[in-house]
Amino acid sequence: MSVTRLAGTLARGITRVTGGALGPYQSAVVRIGFSFTWLVFLLREWPHRRELYGPDGPWSWDMARQLIDGNGAFTVLMWSDGRLWFETVYLLSVAASALLLLGWRTRTVSVLFMVGVLSLQNRSVFMGDGGDNVIHLMAIYLVLTRCGRVWSLDARRERRRRRARESGSAGGEAAEVHGAGEAGEAGEIGEAREAGEATAAARTAAPRAPRDVTGVVLWSLLGLVLALASLLPGLSTGWAVVFWGLWLVHALWWAVNRYVPGGELRAVLDMTANLVHNAALFVIMAEVCLIYATAGWYKVQGSRWQDGTALHYPLHLDYFTPWPALSEVLGSNGVMVMLITYGTVIVQVAFPFTLFNRRVKNVLLAAMMTEHFAISVVLGLPFFSLAMIAADAVFLPTGFLRATGRIAGRITGRARDRLLPGPRRRGGGTDGPAGKPAAGDPEDRRRRTLVG
């Protein structure tokens, strides 16, 4: 390969990873999946929250303090052992999960979602069934992604701002043409000046995108909370640097968008955000592959998995038999037990190697999602299964996700029409009329997904 071709390939690769946020639908469905899983878990365990993570649990506050002093884990629940503080953190975790699910201020809410997940899980490390580890990791990765590009309230707000800017620029251009015509007809310097003043007035009167007052207020309040947390003991230096860095990045992003939205600094920030997003999305995909590869290869080494009887034992444990009759039917069929046991190992070991073949990958992906759904029903592990299905969703094809979005949009549109009869507003959805980013978006034309 010549140096020129190598340089061209390298340039195309750099353009690909910096020119747009890859996998917007995949990152959105991962955001929705994990926020929904954590939200449902918190609501389901609401009556038992104090025993799980609060002051009434067997893992006491002093025991948690000793462990965290040793491993340096982050949790705001160690700042106070009061019941009011615990209830506040739990409620804020519920609110952050719901807001991230809706895609409201995803850059900020994703940080709050991470704080809630880490605070509760690190408070009681023995509460979980395996899915909590996946949620723990993904909560950190989501902070680095642009997961609100589609299927979010942020996307709807951005479309409204774009329409306001387009209408404003159209009004300014019309006024400029009108003013130039008046000046040409008059042919006098004074009248030309008056026409120019009319043009400037028309531009001033043209609609402009509204100021982000909500964002400024939210940023200011969180800055005040972070300042108080930094002054009080409890927040380590490392985490203080992380949170202050994120806070300052949000401030820089707002300032650039507000004062120099079309400048070079805005382009540099956008390229950097795309690069970080794409790197985080790659890490999420690698994490899923690592989970299945390690699980599959460890199963291969187990004698019960080798002789095809591993599934028999959990089907006869009371803890994993929410439907005893169903467990008995499956556990008593030796052929079915053997097929499911071997099939599980084969699918988990083979999946990372099928990513280069889209068709085979999609078949194994459907098999794994079906397997997790069966685990949630047969073994009674719904939140573990939901977490794994949400992680698997990063490999779903873009065409399938867009079609799903269109179907969901039509269903919600019909339901809205029945509940709220009357004329529908154009472009009122969260992802365009056909489940796509708004037409004319230059990033949408450049965007390509990693998984097709």
Tab-separated table of C-alpha atoms in Angstrom:
chain	number	residue	atom	x	y	z
A	1	MET	CA	0.000	0.000	0.000
A	2	SER	CA	1.430	3.346	-1.021
A	3	VAL	CA	1.899	6.207	1.388
A	4	THR	CA	-0.819	8.206	-0.385
A	5	ARG	CA	-3.409	5.432	-0.048
A	6	LEU	CA	-2.415	4.856	3.567
A	7	ALA	CA	-2.819	8.556	4.339
A	8	GLY	CA	-6.195	8.596	2.593
A	9	THR	CA	-7.390	5.585	4.560
A	10	LEU	CA	-6.217	7.152	7.804
A	11	ALA	CA	-7.959	10.433	6.947
A	12	ARG	CA	-11.219	8.626	6.180
A	13	GLY	CA	-10.962	6.739	9.452
A	14	ILE	CA	-10.404	9.932	11.435
A	15	THR	CA	-13.317	11.586	9.655
A	16	ARG	CA	-15.518	8.609	10.425
A	17	VAL	CA	-14.867	8.610	14.174
A	18	THR	CA	-14.943	12.406	14.586
A	19	GLY	CA	-17.470	13.494	11.972
A	20	GLY	CA	-20.547	12.124	13.719
A	21	ALA	CA	-21.852	10.123	16.670
A	22	LEU	CA	-22.016	6.522	15.474
A	23	GLY	CA	-24.871	4.264	16.500
A	24	PRO	CA	-27.351	6.934	17.648
A	25	TYR	CA	-30.188	4.413	17.826
A	26	GLN	CA	-28.068	1.800	19.572
A	27	SER	CA	-26.883	4.253	22.227
A	28	ALA	CA	-30.451	5.479	22.704
A	29	VAL	CA	-31.843	1.985	23.220
A	30	VAL	CA	-29.027	1.189	25.677
A	31	ARG	CA	-29.913	4.360	27.593
A	32	ILE	CA	-33.591	3.468	27.628
A	33	GLY	CA	-32.943	-0.150	28.551
A	34	PHE	CA	-30.685	0.450	31.531
A	35	SER	CA	-32.587	3.419	32.929
A	36	PHE	CA	-35.819	1.431	32.649
A	37	THR	CA	-34.257	-1.601	34.360
A	38	TRP	CA	-32.888	0.432	37.262
A	39	LEU	CA	-36.089	2.446	37.613
A	40	VAL	CA	-38.294	-0.643	37.757
A	41	PHE	CA	-35.931	-2.247	40.253
A	42	LEU	CA	-36.003	0.779	42.557
A	43	LEU	CA	-39.794	0.995	42.396
A	44	ARG	CA	-40.227	-2.728	42.965
A	45	GLU	CA	-37.952	-2.638	46.013
A	46	TRP	CA	-39.503	0.531	47.393
A	47	PRO	CA	-41.094	-1.275	50.392
A	48	HIS	CA	-37.754	-2.966	51.166
A	49	ARG	CA	-35.388	-0.103	50.328
A	50	ARG	CA	-34.273	0.445	53.930
A	51	GLU	CA	-33.390	-3.220	54.372
A	52	LEU	CA	-31.525	-3.355	51.067
A	53	TYR	CA	-29.541	-0.119	51.083
A	54	GLY	CA	-30.677	1.845	54.122
A	55	PRO	CA	-30.128	1.973	57.845
A	56	ASP	CA	-32.245	-1.137	58.556
A	57	GLY	CA	-30.175	-3.516	56.443
A	58	PRO	CA	-27.982	-6.344	57.761
A	59	TRP	CA	-24.984	-4.676	56.090
A	60	SER	CA	-24.717	-1.807	58.554
A	61	TRP	CA	-23.397	1.673	57.885
A	62	ASP	CA	-20.232	1.022	59.943
A	63	MET	CA	-19.489	-2.185	58.024
A	64	ALA	CA	-19.962	-0.360	54.723
A	65	ARG	CA	-17.672	2.410	55.957
A	66	GLN	CA	-14.893	-0.062	56.735
A	67	LEU	CA	-15.180	-1.672	53.297
A	68	ILE	CA	-15.256	1.625	51.412
A	69	ASP	CA	-12.274	2.948	53.344
A	70	GLY	CA	-10.376	-0.023	51.979
A	71	ASN	CA	-11.501	-0.109	48.354
A	72	GLY	CA	-12.139	3.621	47.781
A	73	ALA	CA	-15.571	3.088	46.193
A	74	PHE	CA	-17.832	6.095	45.660
A	75	THR	CA	-21.175	6.469	47.444
A	76	VAL	CA	-22.854	9.565	48.787
A	77	LEU	CA	-24.669	7.425	51.361
A	78	MET	CA	-21.454	7.382	53.393
A	79	TRP	CA	-21.705	11.127	53.899
A	80	SER	CA	-24.374	10.630	56.532
A	81	ASP	CA	-26.078	7.701	58.266
A	82	GLY	CA	-29.356	9.570	58.731
A	83	ARG	CA	-32.616	8.191	57.434
A	84	LEU	CA	-33.608	11.481	55.797
A	85	TRP	CA	-30.402	11.534	53.764
A	86	PHE	CA	-30.984	7.966	52.591
A	87	GLU	CA	-34.571	8.710	51.546
A	88	THR	CA	-33.411	11.794	49.646
A	89	VAL	CA	-30.752	9.862	47.741
A	90	TYR	CA	-33.185	7.066	46.911
A	91	LEU	CA	-35.811	9.473	45.614
A	92	LEU	CA	-33.247	11.362	43.547
A	93	SER	CA	-32.080	8.048	42.068
A	94	VAL	CA	-35.648	7.261	41.037
A	95	ALA	CA	-36.070	10.713	39.507
A	96	ALA	CA	-32.753	10.530	37.627
A	97	SER	CA	-33.676	7.121	36.198
A	98	ALA	CA	-37.056	8.389	34.997
A	99	LEU	CA	-35.547	11.534	33.424
A	100	LEU	CA	-32.816	9.553	31.674
A	101	LEU	CA	-35.456	7.183	30.351
A	102	LEU	CA	-37.283	10.154	28.826
A	103	GLY	CA	-34.052	11.692	27.563
A	104	TRP	CA	-34.371	15.008	29.400
A	105	ARG	CA	-31.033	16.843	29.714
A	106	THR	CA	-29.179	13.606	29.111
A	107	ARG	CA	-25.716	15.116	29.570
A	108	THR	CA	-26.558	16.177	33.112
A	109	VAL	CA	-29.033	13.462	34.081
A	110	SER	CA	-26.656	10.693	32.978
A	111	VAL	CA	-24.197	11.956	35.612
A	112	LEU	CA	-26.922	11.978	38.266
A	113	PHE	CA	-27.981	8.494	37.158
A	114	MET	CA	-24.397	7.283	37.619
A	115	VAL	CA	-24.230	8.885	41.068
A	116	GLY	CA	-27.457	7.130	42.108
A	117	VAL	CA	-26.368	3.730	40.818
A	118	LEU	CA	-22.917	3.873	42.383
A	119	SER	CA	-24.219	5.260	45.680
A	120	LEU	CA	-26.815	2.536	46.229
A	121	GLN	CA	-24.829	-0.400	44.910
A	122	ASN	CA	-21.616	0.488	46.747
A	123	ARG	CA	-23.593	0.971	49.964
A	124	SER	CA	-24.604	-2.715	50.000
A	125	VAL	CA	-22.323	-4.674	47.706
A	126	PHE	CA	-23.955	-8.042	48.383
A	127	MET	CA	-27.375	-7.016	47.084
A	128	GLY	CA	-27.620	-8.138	43.469
A	129	ASP	CA	-27.889	-11.063	41.094
A	130	GLY	CA	-25.208	-10.301	38.503
A	131	GLY	CA	-27.201	-7.768	36.534
A	132	ASP	CA	-26.205	-5.082	39.015
A	133	ASN	CA	-22.587	-5.362	37.864
A	134	VAL	CA	-23.632	-4.682	34.271
A	135	ILE	CA	-25.748	-1.690	35.332
A	136	HIS	CA	-22.822	-0.448	37.418
A	137	LEU	CA	-20.495	-0.385	34.413
A	138	MET	CA	-22.994	0.903	31.882
A	139	ALA	CA	-23.992	3.784	34.157
A	140	ILE	CA	-20.402	5.018	33.913
A	141	TYR	CA	-20.152	4.507	30.159
A	142	LEU	CA	-23.417	6.324	29.442
A	143	VAL	CA	-21.951	9.538	30.853
A	144	LEU	CA	-19.499	9.566	27.939
A	145	THR	CA	-22.041	8.888	25.182
A	146	ARG	CA	-24.332	11.192	23.229
A	147	CYS	CA	-27.266	8.932	24.001
A	148	GLY	CA	-29.967	11.581	23.561
A	149	ARG	CA	-29.606	12.169	19.823
A	150	VAL	CA	-32.819	10.272	19.046
A	151	TRP	CA	-35.852	9.048	20.996
A	152	SER	CA	-35.512	11.719	23.659
A	153	LEU	CA	-36.931	15.012	24.824
A	154	ASP	CA	-33.543	16.532	24.033
A	155	ALA	CA	-33.955	15.566	20.382
A	156	ARG	CA	-37.399	17.150	20.273
A	157	ARG	CA	-36.111	20.352	21.863
A	158	GLU	CA	-33.238	20.490	19.384
A	159	ARG	CA	-35.631	20.149	16.446
A	160	ARG	CA	-37.725	23.013	17.763
A	161	ARG	CA	-34.638	25.179	18.099
A	162	ARG	CA	-33.566	24.281	14.570
A	163	ARG	CA	-36.979	25.220	13.205
A	164	ALA	CA	-36.830	28.524	15.086
A	165	ARG	CA	-33.383	29.294	13.644
A	166	GLU	CA	-34.493	28.350	10.142
A	167	SER	CA	-37.593	30.493	10.365
A	168	GLY	CA	-35.519	33.371	11.729
A	169	SER	CA	-32.921	33.124	8.957
A	170	ALA	CA	-35.684	32.899	6.355
A	171	GLY	CA	-37.301	36.039	7.745
A	172	GLY	CA	-33.966	37.874	7.741
A	173	GLU	CA	-33.229	36.912	4.141
A	174	ALA	CA	-36.672	38.067	3.007
A	175	ALA	CA	-36.215	41.393	4.767
A	176	GLU	CA	-32.758	41.816	3.223
A	177	VAL	CA	-34.104	41.209	-0.271
A	178	HIS	CA	-36.964	43.605	0.359
A	179	GLY	CA	-34.588	46.282	1.669
A	180	ALA	CA	-32.216	45.875	-1.264
A	181	GLY	CA	-35.118	46.270	-3.695
A	182	GLU	CA	-36.227	49.479	-2.027
A	183	ALA	CA	-32.691	50.848	-2.167
A	184	GLY	CA	-32.354	49.992	-5.833
A	185	GLU	CA	-35.607	51.643	-6.733
A	186	ALA	CA	-34.807	54.824	-4.812
A	187	GLY	CA	-31.240	55.155	-6.040
A	188	GLU	CA	-30.450	57.649	-3.302
A	189	ILE	CA	-27.959	57.227	-0.453
A	190	GLY	CA	-30.424	58.360	2.205
A	191	GLU	CA	-33.128	56.020	1.075
A	192	ALA	CA	-30.597	53.174	0.879
A	193	ARG	CA	-29.627	53.887	4.496
A	194	GLU	CA	-33.280	53.784	5.512
A	195	ALA	CA	-33.715	50.479	3.696
A	196	GLY	CA	-30.650	49.074	5.504
A	197	GLU	CA	-32.098	50.171	8.827
A	198	ALA	CA	-35.339	48.424	7.922
A	199	THR	CA	-33.378	45.281	7.093
A	200	ALA	CA	-31.579	45.355	10.455
A	201	ALA	CA	-34.866	45.908	12.256
A	202	ALA	CA	-36.404	42.982	10.421
A	203	ARG	CA	-33.490	40.775	11.391
A	204	THR	CA	-33.849	41.855	14.998
A	205	ALA	CA	-37.561	41.096	14.967
A	206	ALA	CA	-37.052	37.648	13.402
A	207	PRO	CA	-37.721	34.693	15.726
A	208	ARG	CA	-34.671	33.437	17.576
A	209	ALA	CA	-34.028	30.199	19.427
A	210	PRO	CA	-35.033	30.573	23.084
A	211	ARG	CA	-32.349	30.882	25.706
A	212	ASP	CA	-31.644	27.777	27.726
A	213	VAL	CA	-32.769	29.132	31.082
A	214	THR	CA	-33.541	25.680	32.463
A	215	GLY	CA	-30.051	24.464	31.629
A	216	VAL	CA	-28.392	27.438	33.294
A	217	VAL	CA	-30.476	27.062	36.457
A	218	LEU	CA	-29.790	23.327	36.618
A	219	TRP	CA	-26.074	23.861	36.061
A	220	SER	CA	-25.941	26.561	38.750
A	221	LEU	CA	-27.757	24.445	41.338
A	222	LEU	CA	-25.555	21.439	40.711
A	223	GLY	CA	-22.478	23.660	40.910
A	224	LEU	CA	-23.615	24.910	44.299
A	225	VAL	CA	-24.216	21.346	45.516
A	226	LEU	CA	-20.808	20.268	44.221
A	227	ALA	CA	-19.126	23.210	45.961
A	228	LEU	CA	-20.746	22.271	49.270
A	229	ALA	CA	-19.763	18.633	48.806
A	230	SER	CA	-16.169	19.659	48.086
A	231	LEU	CA	-15.961	21.761	51.240
A	232	LEU	CA	-17.378	19.032	53.470
A	233	PRO	CA	-15.528	15.770	54.208
A	234	GLY	CA	-16.638	12.721	52.242
A	235	LEU	CA	-15.886	13.524	48.597
A	236	SER	CA	-12.487	12.142	47.616
A	237	THR	CA	-10.077	14.196	45.569
A	238	GLY	CA	-10.304	11.912	42.556
A	239	TRP	CA	-14.089	12.042	42.327
A	240	ALA	CA	-14.059	15.793	42.986
A	241	VAL	CA	-11.800	16.243	39.961
A	242	VAL	CA	-14.135	14.086	37.849
A	243	PHE	CA	-17.288	15.966	38.828
A	244	TRP	CA	-15.724	19.418	38.556
A	245	GLY	CA	-14.343	18.480	35.161
A	246	LEU	CA	-17.779	17.417	33.934
A	247	TRP	CA	-19.292	20.602	35.365
A	248	LEU	CA	-16.766	22.797	33.588
A	249	VAL	CA	-17.227	20.928	30.315
A	250	HIS	CA	-20.972	21.572	30.511
A	251	ALA	CA	-20.268	25.263	31.109
A	252	LEU	CA	-17.897	25.458	28.135
A	253	TRP	CA	-20.394	23.684	25.893
A	254	TRP	CA	-23.185	26.088	26.852
A	255	ALA	CA	-21.010	29.179	26.404
A	256	VAL	CA	-19.841	28.131	22.949
A	257	ASN	CA	-23.365	27.260	21.820
A	258	ARG	CA	-24.651	30.558	23.134
A	259	TYR	CA	-22.056	33.001	21.810
A	260	VAL	CA	-20.154	31.316	18.939
A	261	PRO	CA	-22.469	28.537	17.694
A	262	GLY	CA	-20.946	28.506	14.205
A	263	GLY	CA	-17.297	29.022	15.069
A	264	GLU	CA	-14.291	26.750	14.919
A	265	LEU	CA	-14.361	26.115	18.671
A	266	ARG	CA	-17.881	24.708	18.319
A	267	ALA	CA	-16.667	22.369	15.585
A	268	VAL	CA	-13.729	21.225	17.736
A	269	LEU	CA	-16.009	20.523	20.690
A	270	ASP	CA	-18.407	18.607	18.475
A	271	MET	CA	-15.593	16.491	17.046
A	272	THR	CA	-14.269	15.784	20.539
A	273	ALA	CA	-17.724	14.793	21.772
A	274	ASN	CA	-18.152	12.484	18.782
A	275	LEU	CA	-14.769	10.881	19.417
A	276	VAL	CA	-15.546	10.294	23.111
A	277	HIS	CA	-18.992	8.940	22.251
A	278	ASN	CA	-17.648	6.523	19.659
A	279	ALA	CA	-14.913	5.332	22.013
A	280	ALA	CA	-17.453	4.742	24.800
A	281	LEU	CA	-19.760	2.897	22.399
A	282	PHE	CA	-16.860	0.684	21.367
A	283	VAL	CA	-16.081	-0.028	25.037
A	284	ILE	CA	-19.724	-1.001	25.644
A	285	MET	CA	-19.587	-3.431	22.727
A	286	ALA	CA	-16.276	-4.851	23.907
A	287	GLU	CA	-17.677	-5.211	27.438
A	288	VAL	CA	-20.622	-7.269	26.190
A	289	CYS	CA	-18.305	-9.500	24.156
A	290	LEU	CA	-16.034	-9.928	27.185
A	291	ILE	CA	-18.981	-10.901	29.395
A	292	TYR	CA	-20.128	-13.609	27.012
A	293	ALA	CA	-16.627	-14.843	26.200
A	294	THR	CA	-15.596	-15.251	29.839
A	295	ALA	CA	-18.940	-16.783	30.803
A	296	GLY	CA	-18.780	-19.266	27.935
A	297	TRP	CA	-15.171	-20.327	28.460
A	298	TYR	CA	-15.621	-20.734	32.203
A	299	LYS	CA	-18.656	-22.911	31.542
A	300	VAL	CA	-16.598	-25.080	29.198
A	301	GLN	CA	-14.260	-25.884	32.086
A	302	GLY	CA	-17.086	-27.046	34.388
A	303	SER	CA	-17.870	-30.755	34.554
A	304	ARG	CA	-21.639	-30.174	34.813
A	305	TRP	CA	-21.588	-28.104	31.635
A	306	GLN	CA	-19.445	-30.701	29.911
A	307	ASP	CA	-21.844	-33.561	30.628
A	308	GLY	CA	-24.903	-31.420	29.784
A	309	THR	CA	-26.587	-31.458	33.212
A	310	ALA	CA	-25.842	-27.921	34.483
A	311	LEU	CA	-29.363	-26.638	33.897
A	312	HIS	CA	-30.859	-29.490	35.919
A	313	TYR	CA	-29.654	-28.160	39.274
A	314	PRO	CA	-31.009	-24.579	39.310
A	315	LEU	CA	-34.357	-25.930	38.094
A	316	HIS	CA	-34.607	-27.917	41.346
A	317	LEU	CA	-33.622	-25.119	43.735
A	318	ASP	CA	-36.474	-23.366	45.520
A	319	TYR	CA	-34.806	-19.976	45.047
A	320	PHE	CA	-34.864	-20.352	41.252
A	321	THR	CA	-38.292	-21.916	40.829
A	322	PRO	CA	-40.970	-19.213	40.797
A	323	TRP	CA	-43.077	-21.568	38.647
A	324	PRO	CA	-42.519	-25.040	40.138
A	325	ALA	CA	-44.677	-26.808	37.553
A	326	LEU	CA	-42.774	-25.249	34.641
A	327	SER	CA	-39.415	-25.993	36.263
A	328	GLU	CA	-40.469	-29.589	36.840
A	329	VAL	CA	-41.456	-30.060	33.204
A	330	LEU	CA	-38.134	-28.705	31.933
A	331	GLY	CA	-35.987	-30.370	34.593
A	332	SER	CA	-37.484	-33.816	34.024
A	333	ASN	CA	-36.747	-33.786	30.284
A	334	GLY	CA	-33.124	-34.923	29.916
A	335	VAL	CA	-32.883	-34.161	26.219
A	336	MET	CA	-34.188	-30.613	26.692
A	337	VAL	CA	-31.781	-29.994	29.582
A	338	MET	CA	-28.840	-31.225	27.510
A	339	LEU	CA	-29.772	-29.156	24.441
A	340	ILE	CA	-30.239	-25.933	26.439
A	341	THR	CA	-27.012	-26.510	28.389
A	342	TYR	CA	-24.863	-27.110	25.334
A	343	GLY	CA	-26.681	-24.420	23.333
A	344	THR	CA	-25.958	-21.829	25.999
A	345	VAL	CA	-22.241	-22.587	25.952
A	346	ILE	CA	-22.049	-22.619	22.153
A	347	VAL	CA	-23.874	-19.319	21.747
A	348	GLN	CA	-21.829	-17.512	24.398
A	349	VAL	CA	-18.475	-18.737	23.118
A	350	ALA	CA	-19.305	-18.150	19.451
A	351	PHE	CA	-20.950	-14.724	19.681
A	352	PRO	CA	-17.797	-12.527	19.767
A	353	PHE	CA	-16.519	-14.299	16.636
A	354	THR	CA	-19.705	-13.667	14.665
A	355	LEU	CA	-19.525	-9.862	14.723
A	356	PHE	CA	-17.883	-9.891	11.301
A	357	ASN	CA	-20.849	-11.714	9.786
A	358	ARG	CA	-23.987	-9.646	10.180
A	359	ARG	CA	-26.497	-12.408	9.474
A	360	VAL	CA	-24.973	-14.949	11.849
A	361	LYS	CA	-24.552	-12.241	14.484
A	362	ASN	CA	-28.226	-11.291	14.294
A	363	VAL	CA	-29.292	-14.936	14.642
A	364	LEU	CA	-27.145	-15.474	17.746
A	365	LEU	CA	-28.257	-12.110	19.123
A	366	ALA	CA	-31.901	-13.158	18.859
A	367	ALA	CA	-31.024	-16.485	20.495
A	368	MET	CA	-29.303	-14.761	23.436
A	369	MET	CA	-32.161	-12.326	23.974
A	370	THR	CA	-34.617	-15.220	23.895
A	371	GLU	CA	-32.458	-17.074	26.390
A	372	HIS	CA	-32.423	-14.108	28.786
A	373	PHE	CA	-36.180	-13.745	28.469
A	374	ALA	CA	-36.535	-17.428	29.350
A	375	ILE	CA	-34.214	-16.959	32.349
A	376	SER	CA	-36.370	-14.093	33.617
A	377	VAL	CA	-39.469	-16.312	33.519
A	378	VAL	CA	-38.179	-19.760	34.412
A	379	LEU	CA	-35.502	-18.853	36.976
A	380	GLY	CA	-37.144	-15.694	38.311
A	381	LEU	CA	-34.301	-13.272	37.484
A	382	PRO	CA	-36.097	-10.448	35.662
A	383	PHE	CA	-33.666	-7.620	36.386
A	384	PHE	CA	-30.594	-9.630	35.463
A	385	SER	CA	-32.291	-10.543	32.184
A	386	LEU	CA	-33.392	-6.968	31.487
A	387	ALA	CA	-29.867	-5.697	32.089
A	388	MET	CA	-28.362	-8.256	29.718
A	389	ILE	CA	-30.996	-7.621	27.044
A	390	ALA	CA	-30.285	-3.879	27.304
A	391	ALA	CA	-26.583	-4.588	26.877
A	392	ASP	CA	-27.240	-6.899	23.909
A	393	ALA	CA	-29.273	-4.131	22.258
A	394	VAL	CA	-26.068	-2.288	21.330
A	395	PHE	CA	-25.665	-4.851	18.519
A	396	LEU	CA	-29.193	-4.532	17.114
A	397	PRO	CA	-29.332	-3.495	13.443
A	398	THR	CA	-30.150	0.130	12.754
A	399	GLY	CA	-32.876	-0.800	10.272
A	400	PHE	CA	-34.650	-2.895	12.877
A	401	LEU	CA	-34.459	-0.122	15.479
A	402	ARG	CA	-35.752	2.513	13.068
A	403	ALA	CA	-38.626	0.272	12.026
A	404	THR	CA	-39.427	-0.341	15.683
A	405	GLY	CA	-39.374	3.404	16.288
A	406	ARG	CA	-41.782	4.009	13.406
A	407	ILE	CA	-44.177	1.351	14.695
A	408	ALA	CA	-43.997	2.736	18.232
A	409	GLY	CA	-44.559	6.247	16.874
A	410	ARG	CA	-47.673	5.176	15.006
A	411	ILE	CA	-49.031	3.372	18.060
A	412	THR	CA	-48.423	6.315	20.378
A	413	GLY	CA	-49.827	8.705	17.747
A	414	ARG	CA	-53.052	6.742	17.534
A	415	ALA	CA	-53.311	6.549	21.309
A	416	ARG	CA	-52.717	10.301	21.560
A	417	ASP	CA	-55.365	10.979	18.952
A	418	ARG	CA	-57.885	8.921	20.885
A	419	LEU	CA	-57.054	10.473	24.232
A	420	LEU	CA	-56.617	14.032	22.899
A	421	PRO	CA	-58.858	14.466	19.863
A	422	GLY	CA	-58.104	17.408	17.644
A	423	PRO	CA	-55.658	18.505	14.949
A	424	ARG	CA	-52.202	17.002	15.329
A	425	ARG	CA	-49.179	19.211	15.386
A	426	ARG	CA	-46.647	18.617	12.660
A	427	GLY	CA	-43.327	17.204	13.768
A	428	GLY	CA	-44.510	16.711	17.327
A	429	GLY	CA	-42.865	13.332	17.827
A	430	THR	CA	-39.621	12.695	19.594
A	431	ASP	CA	-37.837	11.373	16.556
A	432	GLY	CA	-39.414	12.793	13.409
A	433	PRO	CA	-42.406	11.485	11.505
A	434	ALA	CA	-40.673	8.284	10.488
A	435	GLY	CA	-38.498	7.639	13.502
A	436	LYS	CA	-35.509	9.357	11.916
A	437	PRO	CA	-33.406	12.365	12.830
A	438	ALA	CA	-34.711	15.614	11.385
A	439	ALA	CA	-34.205	15.987	7.646
A	440	GLY	CA	-31.409	18.285	6.591
A	441	ASP	CA	-29.224	17.518	9.585
A	442	PRO	CA	-25.675	17.406	8.177
A	443	GLU	CA	-24.547	15.026	10.913
A	444	ASP	CA	-27.306	12.607	9.965
A	445	ARG	CA	-25.930	12.421	6.443
A	446	ARG	CA	-22.449	11.695	7.761
A	447	ARG	CA	-23.538	9.306	10.481
A	448	ARG	CA	-22.913	5.612	10.024
A	449	THR	CA	-23.399	2.871	12.579
A	450	LEU	CA	-20.920	0.261	13.711
A	451	VAL	CA	-23.405	-2.569	13.398
A	452	GLY	CA	-25.292	-1.726	10.213
